[in-house]
PDB file of C-alpha atoms in Angstrom:
ATOM      1  CA  UNK Y  46      -4.438   9.899   4.256  1.00  0.00           C
ATOM      2  CA  UNK Y  47      -1.041  10.322   3.100  1.00  0.00           C
ATOM      3  CA  UNK Y  48       2.501   8.399   3.418  1.00  0.00           C
ATOM      4  CA  UNK Y  49       6.753   9.715   2.566  1.00  0.00           C
ATOM      5  CA  UNK Y  50       7.076  10.297  -0.303  1.00  0.00           C
ATOM      6  CA  UNK Y  51      10.314   9.327  -1.810  1.00  0.00           C
ATOM      7  CA  UNK Y  52      11.061   6.461   0.446  1.00  0.00           C
ATOM      8  CA  UNK Y  53      11.039   2.868  -1.379  1.00  0.00           C
ATOM      9  CA  UNK Y  54       9.436   0.964   1.202  1.00  0.00           C
ATOM     10  CA  UNK Y  55       5.849   3.992   0.617  1.00  0.00           C
ATOM     11  CA  UNK Y  56       3.886   1.052  -1.576  1.00  0.00           C
ATOM     12  CA  UNK Y  57       4.648  -2.028  -0.146  1.00  0.00           C
ATOM     13  CA  UNK Y  58       3.741  -0.298   3.531  1.00  0.00           C
ATOM     14  CA  UNK Y  59       0.974   1.393   1.664  1.00  0.00           C
ATOM     15  CA  UNK Y  60      -0.462  -2.161  -0.025  1.00  0.00           C
ATOM     16  CA  UNK Y  61       0.401  -4.066   3.098  1.00  0.00           C
ATOM     17  CA  UNK Y  62      -1.327  -1.744   5.423  1.00  0.00           C
ATOM     18  CA  UNK Y  63      -4.204  -0.619   2.789  1.00  0.00           C
ATOM     19  CA  UNK Y  64      -5.723  -4.380   1.769  1.00  0.00           C
ATOM     20  CA  UNK Y  65      -8.099  -3.597   4.072  1.00  0.00           C
ATOM     21  CA  UNK Y  66      -9.990  -0.554   2.693  1.00  0.00           C
ATOM     22  CA  UNK Y  67      -9.188  -2.767  -1.044  1.00  0.00           C
ATOM     23  CA  UNK Y  68     -10.999  -6.027   0.883  1.00  0.00           C
ATOM     24  CA  UNK Y  69     -13.345  -3.369   2.114  1.00  0.00           C
ATOM     25  CA  UNK Y  70     -14.634  -1.795  -1.037  1.00  0.00           C
ATOM     26  CA  UNK Y  71     -14.725  -4.581  -2.745  1.00  0.00           C
ATOM     27  CA  UNK Y  72     -16.216  -7.506  -1.185  1.00  0.00           C
ATOM     28  CA  UNK Y  73     -17.792  -5.620   1.691  1.00  0.00           C
ATOM     29  CA  UNK Y  74     -19.469  -2.498  -0.978  1.00  0.00           C
ATOM     30  CA  UNK Y  75     -18.913  -4.522  -3.944  1.00  0.00           C
ATOM     31  CA  UNK Y  76     -17.741  -2.028  -5.564  1.00  0.00           C
ATOM     32  CA  UNK Y  77     -16.661  -3.278  -9.457  1.00  0.00           C
ATOM     33  CA  UNK Y  78     -14.262   0.294 -10.896  1.00  0.00           C
ATOM     34  CA  UNK Y  79     -11.931   0.777  -7.968  1.00  0.00           C
ATOM     35  CA  UNK Y  80      -8.663   1.478  -8.290  1.00  0.00           C
ATOM     36  CA  UNK Y  81      -5.554   2.623  -6.065  1.00  0.00           C
ATOM     37  CA  UNK Y  82      -2.358   2.350  -6.458  1.00  0.00           C
ATOM     38  CA  UNK Y  83      -0.607   3.587  -3.621  1.00  0.00           C
ATOM     39  CA  UNK Y  84      -2.406   5.163  -1.106  1.00  0.00           C
ATOM     40  CA  UNK Y  85      -4.772   7.093  -4.177  1.00  0.00           C
ATOM     41  CA  UNK Y  86      -8.245   5.362  -5.528  1.00  0.00           C
ATOM     42  CA  UNK Y  87     -10.675   6.098  -7.522  1.00  0.00           C
ATOM     43  CA  UNK Y  88     -14.657   4.565  -7.638  1.00  0.00           C
ATOM     44  CA  UNK Y  89     -16.568   4.711 -10.307  1.00  0.00           C
ATOM     45  CA  UNK Y  90     -20.046   5.339 -10.488  1.00  0.00           C
ATOM     46  CA  UNK Y  91     -22.777   6.726 -12.756  1.00  0.00           C
ATOM     47  CA  UNK Y  92     -24.603   7.209  -9.586  1.00  0.00           C
ATOM     48  CA  UNK Y  93     -23.112  10.129  -7.656  1.00  0.00           C
ATOM     49  CA  UNK Y  94     -25.402   9.190  -4.873  1.00  0.00           C
ATOM     50  CA  UNK Y  95     -23.860   6.031  -4.366  1.00  0.00           C
ATOM     51  CA  UNK Y  96     -20.690   7.297  -4.891  1.00  0.00           C
ATOM     52  CA  UNK Y  97     -21.963  10.429  -1.624  1.00  0.00           C
ATOM     53  CA  UNK Y  98     -22.791   8.102   0.353  1.00  0.00           C
ATOM     54  CA  UNK Y  99     -19.900   5.640  -0.335  1.00  0.00           C
ATOM     55  CA  UNK Y 100     -17.352   8.371   1.723  1.00  0.00           C
ATOM     56  CA  UNK Y 101     -19.151   8.407   4.232  1.00  0.00           C
ATOM     57  CA  UNK Y 102     -18.740   4.786   4.466  1.00  0.00           C
ATOM     58  CA  UNK Y 103     -15.283   4.150   3.657  1.00  0.00           C
ATOM     59  CA  UNK Y 104     -14.192   7.681   6.204  1.00  0.00           C
ATOM     60  CA  UNK Y 105     -15.859   5.339   7.937  1.00  0.00           C
ATOM     61  CA  UNK Y 106     -13.949   2.556   8.323  1.00  0.00           C
ATOM     62  CA  UNK Y 107     -10.483   4.434   7.248  1.00  0.00           C
ATOM     63  CA  UNK Y 108     -10.917   6.175  11.167  1.00  0.00           C
ATOM     64  CA  UNK Y 109     -12.707   3.134  13.345  1.00  0.00           C
ATOM     65  CA  UNK Y 110     -10.318   0.512  11.355  1.00  0.00           C
ATOM     66  CA  UNK Y 111      -7.070   2.355  10.542  1.00  0.00           C
ATOM     67  CA  UNK Y 112      -7.063   5.868  11.908  1.00  0.00           C
ATOM     68  CA  UNK Y 113      -7.226   7.842   9.013  1.00  0.00           C
ATOM     69  CA  UNK Y 114      -9.089   9.320   7.074  1.00  0.00           C
ATOM     70  CA  UNK Y 115      -9.879  10.819   3.505  1.00  0.00           C
ATOM     71  CA  UNK Y 116      -7.718  14.194   2.404  1.00  0.00           C
ATOM     72  CA  UNK Y 117     -10.688  16.563   1.861  1.00  0.00           C
ATOM     73  CA  UNK Y 118      -8.895  18.413  -0.120  1.00  0.00           C
ATOM     74  CA  UNK Y 119      -8.409  15.354  -2.726  1.00  0.00           C
ATOM     75  CA  UNK Y 120     -12.143  14.552  -2.495  1.00  0.00           C
ATOM     76  CA  UNK Y 121     -13.945  15.646  -6.027  1.00  0.00           C
ATOM     77  CA  UNK Y 122     -16.767  13.618  -7.594  1.00  0.00           C
ATOM     78  CA  UNK Y 123     -16.836  14.316 -11.365  1.00  0.00           C
ATOM     79  CA  UNK Y 124     -18.080  13.346 -14.964  1.00  0.00           C
ATOM     80  CA  UNK Y 125     -15.588  10.665 -16.536  1.00  0.00           C
ATOM     81  CA  UNK Y 126     -15.928  13.667 -19.485  1.00  0.00           C
ATOM     82  CA  UNK Y 127     -13.708  16.448 -16.948  1.00  0.00           C
ATOM     83  CA  UNK Y 128     -11.116  13.380 -16.952  1.00  0.00           C
ATOM     84  CA  UNK Y 129      -9.571  11.482 -14.392  1.00  0.00           C
ATOM     85  CA  UNK Y 130      -6.896  12.546 -12.267  1.00  0.00           C
ATOM     86  CA  UNK Y 131      -5.188  10.068 -11.147  1.00  0.00           C
ATOM     87  CA  UNK Y 132      -1.575   9.160 -10.326  1.00  0.00           C
ATOM     88  CA  UNK Y 133       0.302  12.688 -12.645  1.00  0.00           C
ATOM     89  CA  UNK Y 134      -2.076  11.572 -15.356  1.00  0.00           C
ATOM     90  CA  UNK Y 135      -5.892  13.396 -17.054  1.00  0.00           C
ATOM     91  CA  UNK Y 136      -7.540   9.994 -18.137  1.00  0.00           C
ATOM     92  CA  UNK Y 137     -10.321  10.092 -20.808  1.00  0.00           C
ATOM     93  CA  UNK Y 138     -11.483   8.009 -22.600  1.00  0.00           C
ATOM     94  CA  UNK Y 139      -9.889   7.406 -25.821  1.00  0.00           C
ATOM     95  CA  UNK Y 140      -6.893   9.446 -24.705  1.00  0.00           C
ATOM     96  CA  UNK Y 141      -4.547  10.783 -21.204  1.00  0.00           C
ATOM     97  CA  UNK Y 142      -2.691  13.920 -20.005  1.00  0.00           C
ATOM     98  CA  UNK Y 143      -0.220  14.129 -18.687  1.00  0.00           C
ATOM     99  CA  UNK Y 144      -1.493  16.216 -15.629  1.00  0.00           C
ATOM    100  CA  UNK Y 145      -0.820  20.478 -15.450  1.00  0.00           C
ATOM    101  CA  UNK Y 146       1.021  20.303 -12.692  1.00  0.00           C
ATOM    102  CA  UNK Y 147       2.809  17.633 -13.862  1.00  0.00           C
ATOM    103  CA  UNK Y 148       4.380  19.503 -17.041  1.00  0.00           C
ATOM    104  CA  UNK Y 149       5.211  22.302 -15.449  1.00  0.00           C
ATOM    105  CA  UNK Y 150       7.422  21.133 -12.977  1.00  0.00           C
ATOM    106  CA  UNK Y 151       8.661  18.578 -15.957  1.00  0.00           C
ATOM    107  CA  UNK Y 152      10.256  22.187 -18.224  1.00  0.00           C
ATOM    108  CA  UNK Y 153      11.338  23.717 -14.906  1.00  0.00           C
ATOM    109  CA  UNK Y 154      13.458  20.719 -13.890  1.00  0.00           C
ATOM    110  CA  UNK Y 155      14.700  20.217 -17.173  1.00  0.00           C
ATOM    111  CA  UNK Y 156      15.294  23.454 -17.109  1.00  0.00           C
ATOM    112  CA  UNK Y 157      17.623  23.742 -13.793  1.00  0.00           C
ATOM    113  CA  UNK Y 158      18.740  19.939 -14.768  1.00  0.00           C
ATOM    114  CA  UNK Y 159      20.128  21.314 -18.185  1.00  0.00           C
ATOM    115  CA  UNK Y 160      21.703  24.756 -16.553  1.00  0.00           C
ATOM    116  CA  UNK Y 161      23.412  22.740 -14.253  1.00  0.00           C
ATOM    117  CA  UNK Y 162      24.773  20.362 -16.687  1.00  0.00           C
ATOM    118  CA  UNK Y 163      26.256  23.725 -18.890  1.00  0.00           C
ATOM    119  CA  UNK Y 164      27.697  24.344 -15.414  1.00  0.00           C
ATOM    120  CA  UNK Y 165      29.478  20.805 -15.473  1.00  0.00           C
ATOM    121  CA  UNK Y 166      28.291  19.927 -12.051  1.00  0.00           C
ATOM    122  CA  UNK Y 167      26.642  16.692 -13.358  1.00  0.00           C
ATOM    123  CA  UNK Y 168      28.013  14.821 -16.361  1.00  0.00           C
ATOM    124  CA  UNK Y 169      26.253  14.067 -20.184  1.00  0.00           C
ATOM    125  CA  UNK Y 170      25.282  11.077 -18.220  1.00  0.00           C
ATOM    126  CA  UNK Y 171      23.234  12.101 -16.240  1.00  0.00           C
ATOM    127  CA  UNK Y 172      21.706  14.535 -17.996  1.00  0.00           C
ATOM    128  CA  UNK Y 173      20.667  12.006 -20.600  1.00  0.00           C
ATOM    129  CA  UNK Y 174      18.952   9.734 -17.518  1.00  0.00           C
ATOM    130  CA  UNK Y 175      16.408  12.460 -16.634  1.00  0.00           C
ATOM    131  CA  UNK Y 176      15.412  13.430 -20.696  1.00  0.00           C
ATOM    132  CA  UNK Y 177      14.859   9.434 -20.754  1.00  0.00           C
ATOM    133  CA  UNK Y 178      13.161   9.504 -16.742  1.00  0.00           C
ATOM    134  CA  UNK Y 179      10.555  12.567 -18.474  1.00  0.00           C
ATOM    135  CA  UNK Y 180      10.043  10.936 -22.010  1.00  0.00           C
ATOM    136  CA  UNK Y 181       8.836   8.200 -20.405  1.00  0.00           C
ATOM    137  CA  UNK Y 182       7.029   9.707 -18.348  1.00  0.00           C
ATOM    138  CA  UNK Y 183       4.897  10.728 -21.826  1.00  0.00           C
ATOM    139  CA  UNK Y 184       5.492   7.967 -23.845  1.00  0.00           C
ATOM    140  CA  UNK Y 185       2.256   6.744 -21.377  1.00  0.00           C
ATOM    141  CA  UNK Y 186      -0.023   9.719 -23.160  1.00  0.00           C
ATOM    142  CA  UNK Y 187      -0.809  11.810 -25.033  1.00  0.00           C
ATOM    143  CA  UNK Y 188       1.275  14.824 -24.966  1.00  0.00           C
ATOM    144  CA  UNK Y 189       3.609  14.841 -28.837  1.00  0.00           C
ATOM    145  CA  UNK Y 190       4.411  18.884 -28.343  1.00  0.00           C
ATOM    146  CA  UNK Y 191       5.691  18.594 -25.019  1.00  0.00           C
ATOM    147  CA  UNK Y 192       7.826  15.528 -25.722  1.00  0.00           C
ATOM    148  CA  UNK Y 193       8.843  16.359 -28.839  1.00  0.00           C
ATOM    149  CA  UNK Y 194      10.020  19.322 -27.318  1.00  0.00           C
ATOM    150  CA  UNK Y 195      12.133  17.186 -24.567  1.00  0.00           C
ATOM    151  CA  UNK Y 196      13.303  14.795 -27.559  1.00  0.00           C
ATOM    152  CA  UNK Y 197      14.481  18.204 -29.219  1.00  0.00           C
ATOM    153  CA  UNK Y 198      16.404  19.288 -25.322  1.00  0.00           C
ATOM    154  CA  UNK Y 199      17.752  15.395 -25.723  1.00  0.00           C
ATOM    155  CA  UNK Y 200      19.132  16.176 -29.682  1.00  0.00           C
ATOM    156  CA  UNK Y 201      20.198  19.519 -27.937  1.00  0.00           C
ATOM    157  CA  UNK Y 202      22.367  17.559 -25.601  1.00  0.00           C
ATOM    158  CA  UNK Y 203      24.165  15.486 -27.760  1.00  0.00           C
ATOM    159  CA  UNK Y 204      24.849  17.951 -30.367  1.00  0.00           C
ATOM    160  CA  UNK Y 205      27.676  19.606 -26.978  1.00  0.00           C
ATOM    161  CA  UNK Y 206      29.362  16.421 -26.435  1.00  0.00           C
TER     162      UNK Y 206
END
């Protein structure tokens, strides 16, 4: 599935449009461990065959009722010990990590933001807002080293004032 990114109404539209999917999975399929955020969802089960049968049922429902389909590259069945890749994080039983791709994008954007700050194209407030945003993302994960690097960048920025 897919919705426009960056659009403030995307989350609302996804919730309204996919409410039928929620009902189908929870009421008709009676899946107890189901979670959806916008157009991403996970279903937990100990039975791989059961999950494979759900794929068929959910795909059929989406095509017939909502004119949507599951994205074949985003359809993954794996063990919980491998972590659940969901909404920018990889979730494990006892800890949470920021997805590698998210970390790479974060480092690149912070470096770019610092460079345009040094060029005078953005002010210190804008740079601070970006740094604080990334610290917020990291606060939900066990990423002490990366979080410390962002905090160090924040400290360096404050020394430039």
